[in-house]
Amino acid sequence: MDQPPISDYGFLSDCRSGALVGRDGSVDWWCPDRFDAPSVFGRLLDPAGGYWRLAPLGPSRVERAYQPDTLVLRTVHHTPEGSVAVTDALAAELGARGHQLGMNSPAVLLRVVEGLGGRVRMGLDFAPRPEYGLLTPYLHEQPDGAVVAVAGPVALTLRSNGPALRAGRDRVRQEFEVTAGQCVGFDLAYAPVHGEPPARMDPLTTLAETVQAWQAYRGLHHYDGPYVEQVRQSATVLTGLTYTRSGAVAAALTTSLPERCGGDRNYDYRYSWLRDFAMTMRAFWVAACPTEANRLFVWAARAIGRIGDEPVPVLFGLEGERDISEHELEHLRGYAGSRPVRIGNDAWRQRQLDVPGEVISAVWRLHDYLGETFDEELREMVVGLAEQVAATWRLPDHGMWETRDAERHHLSSKVLCWSALHRAVQVAPRLGERADPRRWAAIRDEIRDTVLRDGWNDRIGAFTGVFGSAELDASALLLPMSQFLPATDPRMRATIDAIERELGNDDGLVRRWDSDPAGFVLCSFWLVECLLLAGEEGRARRLFEQVLGHANDLGLFAEQVDLRTGAQLGNTPQALSHIGLINAAWRFADLSSG
């Protein structure tokens, strides 16, 4: 493995795009236009994909942390000659405060070097490669000491408040010295090549403004339940994954980081999944972010649009785009040689019957805030989804893990079909004349009987992932979490115990199924919630704190964790992992309150 571990990366965001910066000072991922745009730094997926390294020339001991309540990262390098700090951020708009964060982000990457002691020789190596590494730019020195990199549709302007920058043939590579008390700032501005050149920014002033913008934003949200530090950090990560212009939450910052190094389950997660909707809404409410929850709700309603006979897609683009067809970037080697590298995600074409349940559950959660009578669009959406469930729940589907083989009758899909109609019946008085709660309730009860009959496997004494299968699946943990069946029910207790015994390990990790190569962070937090619902607070707390230990030094989770090595795997930072943390922490608060 000739690339840094996934856990080495810190996450920067301006709520429009995101970047990953390694412990070695290299920015190896940045898609500056928006989260799902082509990268200009893509070394994460190929050594030739572009990067920007800024670090001491020799070896150093690294300490790093976010500035409180921000995604502004400060990395301290201790060398034999002295110590230096590099502070990295994606710039906020000057003067942005509160919920303005991310509305008009300037697409500027800030890097400020501060001498802390001694005399440290620094190296700057700037090698952008736009269009996922397909383009090598022309570099042009400017009279003010800046360098402009131009390729295809992209112009990148690198400036410094220190020595003038000197362009090589395809990169900027130079050295400079920093002494105690000295600050050298850099700003890298993205702009379309045919647009106006970006305005000059003072990197130190803009960095201070960015810190204030983040802290003012977090100051609007007050969570005082258990595990305050971890919940606030996870809420900050979710904010960083929110595309503020629409309110959509990207599932992760990256594409094609593998579930297993060398494997081919490498997918693009830079979109917004309706399946994650109810869990995300609950996480925002727990973390006291009601404005974000409401904006996410509006985005979903508009993305879904008027409902017809076709299944509602499970995922959309960040501005509600429906067609996000998948293709492969064959020129990229992939992280640690894991091919293919995919752009787009063909899961949008799949039938996944659980999606309406997530959306209607979110409506039910918000119903007190949506008024005694829903507006026409909201009524049409809920009624349309309920009718779609009533007509299709008997069909097989690809399930919540989005398998790319044959459709099956997945337990979790049927349970969420039940949930869709259960919640639709509860909000029916607000849905107008088209609501049909009597018929919905009858179908809901038929679904319940079917799940209890066909989802239970007598031979293994547990609910399984697919009707008629003997294979355990962690998605069965959704039964008590969706209020389908109490966690104290003997069948559910047996299922929880079987999943913990057969799919869990001594480090608190839970796999999705028996052949899954790694622990799935969300499922591990689901088990915590189920143990709490079953009255096992001691076991739940021990497990929760074990799972917390798998975050990196900045509190970031990827999607999965290797059972053998403890290495993070999959796309990062993963929204569902942090959502799982927030919601599990809330269960402890809910338990203590009554």
Coordinates of C-alpha atoms in Angstrom, one line a residue:
M1 CA 0.0 0.0 0.0
D2 CA 1.9 3.0 -1.3
Q3 CA -0.7 5.6 -0.2
P4 CA -1.4 7.1 3.3
P5 CA -4.0 5.3 5.4
I6 CA -7.5 6.8 5.0
S7 CA -7.4 7.8 8.7
D8 CA -4.4 10.0 8.0
Y9 CA -6.6 12.6 6.3
G10 CA -8.3 15.6 7.8
F11 CA -11.4 17.1 6.3
L12 CA -11.8 20.7 5.2
S13 CA -15.1 22.2 4.0
D14 CA -16.7 25.4 2.8
C15 CA -20.1 23.8 2.6
R16 CA -19.8 23.9 -1.2
S17 CA -16.8 21.6 -1.6
G18 CA -14.3 19.7 0.5
A19 CA -10.7 18.8 0.7
L20 CA -8.6 16.1 2.3
V21 CA -5.2 17.0 3.8
G22 CA -2.8 14.3 5.1
R23 CA -0.6 14.2 8.2
D24 CA 2.3 14.8 5.8
G25 CA 0.9 18.2 4.8
S26 CA -0.3 17.1 1.3
V27 CA -3.8 18.1 0.1
D28 CA -4.6 15.0 -2.0
W29 CA -8.3 15.6 -2.8
W30 CA -10.2 18.8 -3.7
C31 CA -13.1 19.2 -6.1
P32 CA -13.4 23.0 -5.8
D33 CA -16.6 23.7 -7.8
R34 CA -18.8 21.5 -5.6
F35 CA -18.5 18.2 -3.8
D36 CA -19.2 16.1 -6.9
A37 CA -17.2 18.1 -9.4
P38 CA -14.0 16.9 -11.0
S39 CA -11.0 17.0 -8.8
V40 CA -8.0 19.3 -9.2
F41 CA -6.0 17.4 -6.6
G42 CA -6.7 13.6 -6.9
R43 CA -3.6 11.8 -5.6
L44 CA -6.0 10.1 -3.2
L45 CA -7.0 7.9 -6.2
D46 CA -3.7 7.9 -8.2
P47 CA -0.1 9.1 -7.5
A48 CA -0.4 11.1 -10.7
G49 CA -3.7 12.7 -9.8
G50 CA -2.3 16.0 -8.4
Y51 CA -1.6 17.4 -4.9
W52 CA -0.3 20.4 -2.9
R53 CA 2.2 19.5 -0.2
L54 CA 3.3 22.1 2.3
A55 CA 5.5 20.8 5.1
P56 CA 9.0 20.8 6.6
L57 CA 11.7 19.3 4.3
G58 CA 12.9 16.8 6.9
P59 CA 11.1 14.4 9.2
S60 CA 8.8 15.8 11.8
R61 CA 6.6 14.7 14.7
V62 CA 3.0 15.7 14.0
E63 CA 0.3 16.9 16.3
R64 CA -3.0 18.2 14.9
A65 CA -6.4 19.4 15.9
Y66 CA -9.3 21.4 14.6
Q67 CA -9.8 24.9 15.9
P68 CA -12.8 24.5 18.3
D69 CA -16.2 24.1 16.6
T70 CA -14.7 24.4 13.1
L71 CA -13.3 22.5 10.2
V72 CA -10.2 24.6 10.3
L73 CA -7.2 22.3 10.8
R74 CA -4.0 23.2 12.6
T75 CA -1.1 20.8 12.2
V76 CA 2.1 21.3 14.3
H77 CA 5.3 19.8 13.0
H78 CA 8.1 19.4 15.5
T79 CA 11.6 19.0 13.8
P80 CA 15.1 18.9 15.2
E81 CA 15.6 22.5 14.0
G82 CA 12.3 23.9 15.5
S83 CA 8.5 23.8 15.3
V84 CA 6.1 25.2 12.8
A85 CA 2.3 25.1 12.5
V86 CA 0.4 24.9 9.2
T87 CA -3.3 25.9 9.4
D88 CA -5.5 24.8 6.6
A89 CA -9.1 25.8 5.7
L90 CA -11.5 26.3 2.8
A91 CA -12.4 30.0 3.0
A92 CA -15.8 31.3 4.1
E93 CA -17.2 34.4 2.5
L94 CA -15.9 37.5 4.3
G95 CA -18.5 38.6 6.9
A96 CA -20.5 35.3 6.7
R97 CA -22.2 34.5 10.0
G98 CA -24.8 32.1 11.2
H99 CA -26.6 30.2 8.5
Q100 CA -24.9 32.3 5.8
L101 CA -22.0 29.8 6.1
G102 CA -21.4 28.2 2.7
M103 CA -24.0 30.3 0.8
N104 CA -21.4 32.2 -1.3
S105 CA -18.2 30.3 -0.6
P106 CA -15.4 31.8 -2.8
A107 CA -13.7 28.4 -3.6
V108 CA -10.4 29.4 -2.0
L109 CA -8.0 27.0 -0.2
L110 CA -6.0 28.8 2.6
R111 CA -2.7 27.6 4.1
V112 CA -0.9 29.6 6.7
V113 CA 2.5 28.7 8.0
E114 CA 3.5 30.0 11.5
G115 CA 6.9 29.7 13.0
L116 CA 6.7 28.5 16.6
G117 CA 10.3 28.1 17.5
G118 CA 13.7 27.7 16.0
R119 CA 14.3 27.9 12.2
V120 CA 12.4 25.5 10.0
R121 CA 13.1 24.9 6.3
M122 CA 9.7 24.4 4.5
G123 CA 9.0 22.8 1.1
L124 CA 6.1 23.7 -1.2
D125 CA 5.2 21.3 -4.0
F126 CA 2.1 22.4 -6.0
A127 CA 1.1 20.1 -8.8
P128 CA -2.5 20.5 -9.8
R129 CA -4.0 18.0 -12.3
P130 CA -7.6 19.0 -13.2
E131 CA -10.3 16.7 -14.6
Y132 CA -9.4 13.8 -12.2
G133 CA -5.7 14.0 -13.4
L134 CA -6.5 14.0 -17.1
L135 CA -5.0 17.5 -17.6
T136 CA -1.6 18.9 -16.9
P137 CA -1.9 22.7 -16.7
Y138 CA 0.1 25.5 -18.2
L139 CA 1.7 27.6 -15.4
H140 CA 2.1 31.4 -15.8
E141 CA 3.9 33.7 -13.4
Q142 CA 2.2 37.0 -12.7
P143 CA 3.7 40.4 -12.0
D144 CA 2.4 40.3 -8.4
G145 CA 4.3 37.1 -7.6
A146 CA 1.3 34.8 -8.1
V147 CA 1.2 31.7 -10.4
V148 CA -1.9 30.9 -12.5
A149 CA -2.4 27.2 -13.5
V150 CA -4.7 26.9 -16.6
A151 CA -6.1 23.7 -18.1
G152 CA -9.4 22.9 -19.8
P153 CA -12.2 24.8 -18.0
V154 CA -10.1 25.4 -14.8
A155 CA -8.0 28.3 -13.7
L156 CA -6.2 28.1 -10.3
T157 CA -4.4 31.2 -8.9
L158 CA -1.8 30.5 -6.2
R159 CA -0.7 33.5 -4.2
S160 CA 1.6 34.1 -1.3
N161 CA 2.2 37.0 1.1
G162 CA 5.8 35.8 1.3
P163 CA 8.4 35.3 -1.4
A164 CA 7.3 35.4 -5.1
L165 CA 6.4 32.1 -6.5
R166 CA 8.3 30.6 -9.4
A167 CA 6.7 28.3 -11.9
G168 CA 8.3 25.2 -13.3
R169 CA 7.1 23.4 -16.3
D170 CA 4.2 21.6 -14.7
R171 CA 4.4 22.5 -11.0
V172 CA 5.6 25.0 -8.4
R173 CA 8.4 23.6 -6.2
Q174 CA 10.4 25.8 -3.9
E175 CA 11.8 26.1 -0.4
F176 CA 11.5 28.9 2.2
E177 CA 12.5 29.3 5.8
V178 CA 10.3 30.2 8.7
T179 CA 11.5 31.5 12.1
A180 CA 9.7 31.9 15.4
G181 CA 6.9 34.5 15.2
Q182 CA 6.9 34.6 11.3
C183 CA 3.8 33.9 9.3
V184 CA 3.6 33.1 5.6
G185 CA 0.2 32.7 4.1
F186 CA -0.9 31.1 0.8
D187 CA -4.3 31.2 -0.9
L188 CA -5.3 29.1 -3.9
A189 CA -8.4 30.4 -5.7
Y190 CA -10.5 28.4 -8.2
A191 CA -12.4 30.1 -11.0
P192 CA -13.8 29.0 -14.4
V193 CA -11.1 29.7 -17.0
H194 CA -13.4 32.0 -19.0
G195 CA -14.8 33.9 -16.0
E196 CA -13.5 36.8 -14.0
P197 CA -10.2 36.3 -12.2
P198 CA -10.7 35.8 -8.4
A199 CA -10.3 38.7 -6.1
R200 CA -7.1 38.9 -4.1
M201 CA -7.5 37.7 -0.5
D202 CA -5.3 38.3 2.5
P203 CA -4.8 34.7 3.8
L204 CA -4.4 35.6 7.4
T205 CA -7.4 37.9 7.5
T206 CA -9.5 35.4 5.6
L207 CA -8.4 32.5 7.8
A208 CA -9.5 34.5 11.0
E209 CA -12.8 35.3 9.3
T210 CA -13.3 31.6 8.4
V211 CA -12.8 30.6 12.0
Q212 CA -15.2 33.2 13.2
A213 CA -17.8 32.1 10.6
W214 CA -17.7 28.5 11.8
Q215 CA -17.8 29.3 15.4
A216 CA -20.7 31.7 15.0
Y217 CA -22.5 29.0 13.1
R218 CA -21.9 26.4 15.8
G219 CA -22.9 28.9 18.4
L220 CA -26.5 28.7 17.1
H221 CA -26.7 25.0 18.1
H222 CA -26.8 23.9 21.7
Y223 CA -26.6 20.2 22.5
D224 CA -26.2 19.4 26.2
G225 CA -26.8 15.6 26.3
P226 CA -24.3 12.8 26.8
Y227 CA -21.0 12.7 24.8
V228 CA -21.1 16.4 24.1
E229 CA -17.7 16.7 22.5
Q230 CA -18.3 13.8 20.1
V231 CA -21.8 14.9 19.1
R232 CA -20.7 18.4 18.4
Q233 CA -17.8 17.2 16.3
S234 CA -20.0 14.8 14.3
A235 CA -22.6 17.6 13.8
T236 CA -19.8 19.8 12.5
V237 CA -18.8 17.1 10.1
L238 CA -22.4 16.8 8.9
T239 CA -22.5 20.6 8.4
G240 CA -19.3 20.2 6.4
L241 CA -21.0 17.6 4.2
T242 CA -24.0 19.8 3.6
Y243 CA -24.2 21.6 0.2
T244 CA -25.6 24.8 1.7
R245 CA -27.0 26.2 -1.5
S246 CA -29.7 23.4 -1.6
G247 CA -29.6 21.8 1.9
A248 CA -28.6 18.4 0.6
V249 CA -26.2 16.3 2.6
A250 CA -23.6 14.4 0.7
A251 CA -23.1 10.8 1.9
A252 CA -19.3 11.3 1.9
L253 CA -16.7 13.6 0.5
T254 CA -15.0 11.0 -1.8
T255 CA -15.6 8.5 -4.5
S256 CA -14.2 5.0 -4.9
L257 CA -12.4 4.5 -1.6
P258 CA -12.6 0.7 -1.3
E259 CA -14.5 -1.5 1.2
R260 CA -11.5 -3.8 0.8
C261 CA -8.1 -2.8 -0.6
G262 CA -7.7 -4.4 -4.0
G263 CA -11.4 -5.0 -4.2
D264 CA -14.0 -3.6 -6.7
R265 CA -16.8 -2.4 -4.4
N266 CA -15.7 1.2 -4.9
Y267 CA -18.6 3.6 -5.4
D268 CA -19.2 7.3 -5.7
Y269 CA -20.8 8.7 -2.5
R270 CA -20.8 12.4 -3.3
Y271 CA -24.6 12.5 -3.7
S272 CA -27.5 12.6 -1.3
W273 CA -29.4 9.5 -0.4
L274 CA -33.1 9.5 0.5
R275 CA -32.5 6.4 2.5
D276 CA -30.4 8.3 4.9
F277 CA -33.1 11.0 5.1
A278 CA -34.9 10.1 8.4
M279 CA -31.7 9.3 10.2
T280 CA -30.1 12.5 9.0
M281 CA -33.2 14.5 10.1
R282 CA -33.1 12.9 13.5
A283 CA -29.4 13.6 13.9
F284 CA -29.9 17.3 13.0
W285 CA -32.7 17.6 15.6
V286 CA -30.6 15.8 18.3
A287 CA -27.7 18.1 17.6
A288 CA -30.1 21.1 17.8
C289 CA -29.8 22.0 14.1
P290 CA -33.5 22.6 13.1
T291 CA -32.8 25.0 10.3
E292 CA -30.6 22.4 8.6
A293 CA -33.4 19.7 9.1
N294 CA -36.0 22.0 7.5
R295 CA -33.8 22.9 4.5
L296 CA -33.0 19.2 3.9
F297 CA -36.7 18.5 4.0
V298 CA -37.5 21.2 1.4
W299 CA -34.6 19.8 -0.8
A300 CA -36.1 16.3 -0.7
A301 CA -39.6 17.4 -1.5
R302 CA -38.4 19.3 -4.6
A303 CA -36.0 16.6 -5.7
I304 CA -38.7 13.9 -5.6
G305 CA -41.2 16.0 -7.5
R306 CA -44.6 14.7 -8.6
I307 CA -44.8 11.0 -8.1
G308 CA -45.8 8.7 -10.9
D309 CA -45.6 4.9 -11.4
E310 CA -41.8 4.7 -11.5
P311 CA -40.0 4.0 -8.2
V312 CA -38.6 7.1 -6.4
P313 CA -34.8 7.1 -6.9
V314 CA -32.8 6.3 -3.7
L315 CA -30.3 9.1 -4.4
F316 CA -30.1 12.5 -6.2
G317 CA -27.5 15.0 -7.1
L318 CA -26.8 17.8 -4.7
E319 CA -29.2 20.2 -6.5
G320 CA -31.9 17.5 -7.1
E321 CA -30.5 16.0 -10.3
R322 CA -32.0 12.6 -11.0
D323 CA -29.8 11.1 -13.7
I324 CA -26.3 10.5 -12.2
S325 CA -25.3 7.7 -14.5
E326 CA -22.1 5.9 -13.6
H327 CA -18.9 5.6 -15.6
E328 CA -15.4 4.5 -14.9
L329 CA -12.2 6.5 -15.0
E330 CA -9.9 3.9 -16.5
H331 CA -6.8 6.1 -16.3
L332 CA -6.8 6.1 -12.5
R333 CA -5.1 3.3 -10.5
G334 CA -7.5 3.7 -7.6
Y335 CA -6.7 4.0 -3.9
A336 CA -4.1 1.3 -3.1
G337 CA -4.7 -0.2 -6.5
S338 CA -8.4 -0.7 -6.0
R339 CA -10.2 -0.4 -9.3
P340 CA -12.5 0.6 -10.8
V341 CA -12.7 4.3 -10.0
R342 CA -16.3 5.3 -10.5
I343 CA -18.0 8.6 -11.2
G344 CA -21.7 8.7 -10.8
N345 CA -23.7 6.0 -9.1
D346 CA -26.1 3.6 -10.9
A347 CA -27.9 2.8 -7.7
W348 CA -30.3 5.6 -8.7
R349 CA -31.8 3.1 -11.2
Q350 CA -32.5 0.4 -8.7
R351 CA -35.8 -0.5 -7.1
Q352 CA -35.4 0.0 -3.4
L353 CA -38.6 -0.2 -1.5
D354 CA -37.4 1.2 1.7
V355 CA -37.1 4.8 0.4
P356 CA -40.7 5.9 0.9
G357 CA -40.5 4.7 4.5
E358 CA -37.6 6.9 5.2
V359 CA -39.2 10.0 3.7
I360 CA -42.7 9.5 5.3
S361 CA -41.0 8.8 8.7
A362 CA -39.2 12.1 8.4
V363 CA -42.5 13.9 7.6
W364 CA -44.0 12.3 10.7
R365 CA -41.0 13.4 12.8
L366 CA -41.5 17.0 11.5
H367 CA -45.3 17.0 11.5
D368 CA -45.7 19.3 14.4
Y369 CA -43.6 21.9 12.6
L370 CA -45.4 21.5 9.2
G371 CA -48.8 22.8 10.3
E372 CA -52.2 21.3 10.9
T373 CA -52.8 21.2 7.1
F374 CA -49.9 20.3 4.8
D375 CA -49.4 22.4 1.6
E376 CA -50.4 20.8 -1.7
E377 CA -46.9 19.6 -2.7
L378 CA -46.3 18.0 0.7
R379 CA -49.8 16.3 0.6
E380 CA -49.1 15.0 -2.9
M381 CA -45.7 13.7 -2.0
V382 CA -46.9 11.7 1.1
V383 CA -50.0 10.4 -0.6
G384 CA -48.0 9.5 -3.7
L385 CA -45.4 7.6 -1.7
A386 CA -48.0 5.8 0.4
E387 CA -49.8 4.7 -2.7
Q388 CA -46.6 3.5 -4.3
V389 CA -45.8 1.4 -1.2
A390 CA -49.4 0.0 -1.2
A391 CA -48.9 -1.1 -4.9
T392 CA -45.4 -2.4 -4.8
W393 CA -44.5 -3.8 -1.4
R394 CA -44.8 -7.4 -2.5
L395 CA -42.1 -6.9 -5.1
P396 CA -38.4 -7.9 -4.6
D397 CA -35.8 -5.2 -4.6
H398 CA -32.0 -4.6 -4.3
G399 CA -32.2 -3.7 -0.6
M400 CA -30.6 -1.0 1.5
W401 CA -27.1 -2.4 0.8
E402 CA -27.7 -1.8 -2.9
T403 CA -26.5 -5.2 -4.1
R404 CA -25.9 -5.4 -7.8
D405 CA -27.1 -8.9 -8.3
A406 CA -30.6 -10.3 -8.4
E407 CA -33.5 -8.6 -6.6
R408 CA -34.7 -10.3 -3.4
H409 CA -37.3 -9.9 -0.7
H410 CA -35.3 -8.0 1.8
L411 CA -36.5 -7.9 5.4
S412 CA -35.5 -4.2 6.0
S413 CA -37.3 -3.1 2.8
K414 CA -40.5 -4.7 4.0
V415 CA -40.2 -3.2 7.5
L416 CA -39.8 0.2 6.0
C417 CA -42.8 -0.4 3.7
W418 CA -44.7 -1.1 6.9
S419 CA -43.2 2.1 8.5
A420 CA -44.3 4.2 5.4
L421 CA -47.9 3.2 5.8
H422 CA -47.9 3.3 9.6
R423 CA -46.7 6.9 9.5
A424 CA -49.0 7.8 6.6
V425 CA -52.0 6.6 8.7
Q426 CA -50.8 8.8 11.6
V427 CA -50.6 11.9 9.5
A428 CA -53.6 11.2 7.3
P429 CA -55.8 14.0 8.9
R430 CA -53.4 16.5 7.4
L431 CA -53.3 14.9 3.9
G432 CA -56.6 16.0 2.5
E433 CA -59.3 14.0 0.6
R434 CA -56.9 11.7 -1.3
A435 CA -55.7 10.1 2.0
D436 CA -57.0 6.5 2.4
P437 CA -56.0 5.6 6.0
R438 CA -58.4 2.6 6.3
R439 CA -56.9 0.9 3.2
W440 CA -53.3 1.9 4.2
A441 CA -53.8 0.4 7.7
A442 CA -55.1 -2.9 6.3
I443 CA -52.1 -3.2 4.0
R444 CA -49.7 -2.1 6.8
D445 CA -51.1 -5.0 8.9
E446 CA -50.6 -7.4 6.0
I447 CA -47.0 -6.4 5.7
R448 CA -46.5 -6.9 9.4
D449 CA -47.9 -10.4 9.3
T450 CA -45.7 -11.2 6.3
V451 CA -42.5 -10.0 8.0
L452 CA -43.2 -11.9 11.2
R453 CA -44.0 -15.1 9.2
D454 CA -41.4 -15.0 6.4
G455 CA -38.6 -12.9 8.0
W456 CA -38.1 -15.3 10.9
N457 CA -35.9 -18.3 10.5
D458 CA -36.7 -21.1 13.0
R459 CA -33.4 -23.0 12.3
I460 CA -31.1 -20.2 13.3
G461 CA -33.6 -18.6 15.8
A462 CA -33.4 -15.0 14.4
F463 CA -34.7 -12.6 11.8
T464 CA -32.6 -12.8 8.6
G465 CA -31.8 -10.3 5.9
V466 CA -33.8 -11.9 3.1
F467 CA -37.0 -14.0 3.3
G468 CA -36.1 -17.7 3.2
S469 CA -32.4 -17.1 3.9
A470 CA -30.4 -18.4 6.8
E471 CA -27.9 -15.5 6.6
L472 CA -27.9 -12.9 9.4
D473 CA -27.9 -9.3 8.4
A474 CA -27.4 -6.3 10.6
S475 CA -30.2 -4.4 8.9
A476 CA -32.5 -6.5 11.1
L477 CA -31.6 -4.1 13.9
L478 CA -34.0 -1.7 12.2
L479 CA -37.0 -3.5 13.5
P480 CA -36.9 -2.1 17.1
M481 CA -35.5 1.3 15.8
S482 CA -38.5 1.7 13.5
Q483 CA -40.9 0.6 16.3
F484 CA -41.9 -2.4 14.3
L485 CA -41.1 -4.7 17.2
P486 CA -39.9 -4.0 20.7
A487 CA -36.3 -4.8 21.4
T488 CA -37.5 -6.8 24.4
D489 CA -39.6 -9.1 22.3
P490 CA -38.0 -12.6 22.6
R491 CA -37.6 -12.9 18.9
M492 CA -35.9 -9.5 18.6
R493 CA -33.7 -10.2 21.7
A494 CA -32.6 -13.4 20.0
T495 CA -31.8 -11.6 16.8
I496 CA -29.9 -8.8 18.6
D497 CA -27.8 -11.5 20.5
A498 CA -27.2 -13.5 17.3
I499 CA -26.0 -10.4 15.4
E500 CA -23.7 -9.3 18.2
R501 CA -22.3 -12.9 18.5
E502 CA -22.0 -13.8 14.9
L503 CA -21.4 -10.4 13.1
G504 CA -19.7 -8.5 15.9
N505 CA -16.2 -8.7 17.3
D506 CA -14.3 -7.9 20.5
D507 CA -13.5 -4.3 19.3
G508 CA -17.2 -3.3 19.1
L509 CA -17.5 -3.6 15.3
V510 CA -20.4 -5.1 13.5
R511 CA -20.4 -6.5 9.9
R512 CA -23.4 -6.2 7.7
W513 CA -23.4 -9.9 6.9
D514 CA -21.2 -12.9 7.5
S515 CA -19.0 -12.5 4.4
D516 CA -18.6 -8.7 4.8
P517 CA -14.9 -8.1 5.0
A518 CA -15.0 -5.2 7.5
G519 CA -17.0 -3.7 10.3
F520 CA -19.7 -1.2 9.2
V521 CA -19.6 1.8 11.6
L522 CA -23.3 2.6 11.3
C523 CA -24.3 -0.9 12.1
S524 CA -22.1 -0.8 15.2
F525 CA -24.0 2.2 16.4
W526 CA -27.3 0.5 15.6
L527 CA -26.4 -2.3 17.9
V528 CA -25.7 0.3 20.7
E529 CA -29.2 1.7 20.2
C530 CA -30.8 -1.8 20.2
L531 CA -29.0 -2.8 23.4
L532 CA -30.3 0.4 25.0
L533 CA -33.8 -0.3 23.8
A534 CA -33.5 -3.8 25.3
G535 CA -32.5 -2.3 28.7
E536 CA -28.8 -3.3 28.4
E537 CA -27.3 0.1 29.3
G538 CA -23.9 -1.3 30.5
R539 CA -23.3 -3.4 27.5
A540 CA -24.4 -0.5 25.2
R541 CA -22.1 2.0 26.8
R542 CA -19.1 -0.3 26.6
L543 CA -19.8 -1.0 23.0
F544 CA -20.4 2.7 22.2
E545 CA -17.1 3.7 23.7
Q546 CA -15.3 0.9 21.8
V547 CA -16.7 2.2 18.5
L548 CA -15.7 5.8 19.4
G549 CA -12.1 4.5 19.6
H550 CA -12.1 3.7 15.9
A551 CA -12.3 7.3 14.9
N552 CA -9.1 9.0 13.8
D553 CA -7.3 11.5 15.9
L554 CA -9.6 14.3 14.5
G555 CA -12.8 12.4 15.4
L556 CA -13.5 11.4 11.8
F557 CA -15.0 8.1 10.6
A558 CA -14.9 6.5 7.2
E559 CA -17.6 4.0 6.3
Q560 CA -15.9 0.8 7.6
V561 CA -13.1 -0.5 9.7
D562 CA -10.9 -3.5 8.9
L563 CA -11.4 -6.2 11.4
R564 CA -7.8 -7.4 11.4
T565 CA -5.8 -4.1 11.3
G566 CA -8.3 -1.5 12.6
A567 CA -7.6 0.6 9.4
Q568 CA -10.5 2.7 8.1
L569 CA -12.0 1.7 4.8
G570 CA -14.5 3.1 2.4
N571 CA -15.4 6.7 1.6
T572 CA -14.6 9.4 4.1
P573 CA -15.8 11.2 6.1
Q574 CA -18.9 9.1 6.0
A575 CA -22.1 11.0 6.9
L576 CA -23.9 7.8 8.1
S577 CA -21.1 6.9 10.5
H578 CA -21.4 10.3 12.2
I579 CA -25.2 10.2 12.0
G580 CA -25.1 6.8 13.8
L581 CA -22.9 8.3 16.5
I582 CA -25.3 11.3 17.1
N583 CA -28.4 9.1 17.2
A584 CA -26.8 6.5 19.5
A585 CA -25.7 9.3 21.9
W586 CA -29.3 10.6 21.9
R587 CA -30.6 7.2 23.0
F588 CA -28.5 7.5 26.2
A589 CA -30.1 10.9 26.8
D590 CA -33.5 9.5 26.1
L591 CA -32.9 6.7 28.5
S592 CA -31.8 9.0 31.3
S593 CA -34.8 11.3 30.8
G594 CA -37.4 8.7 31.3

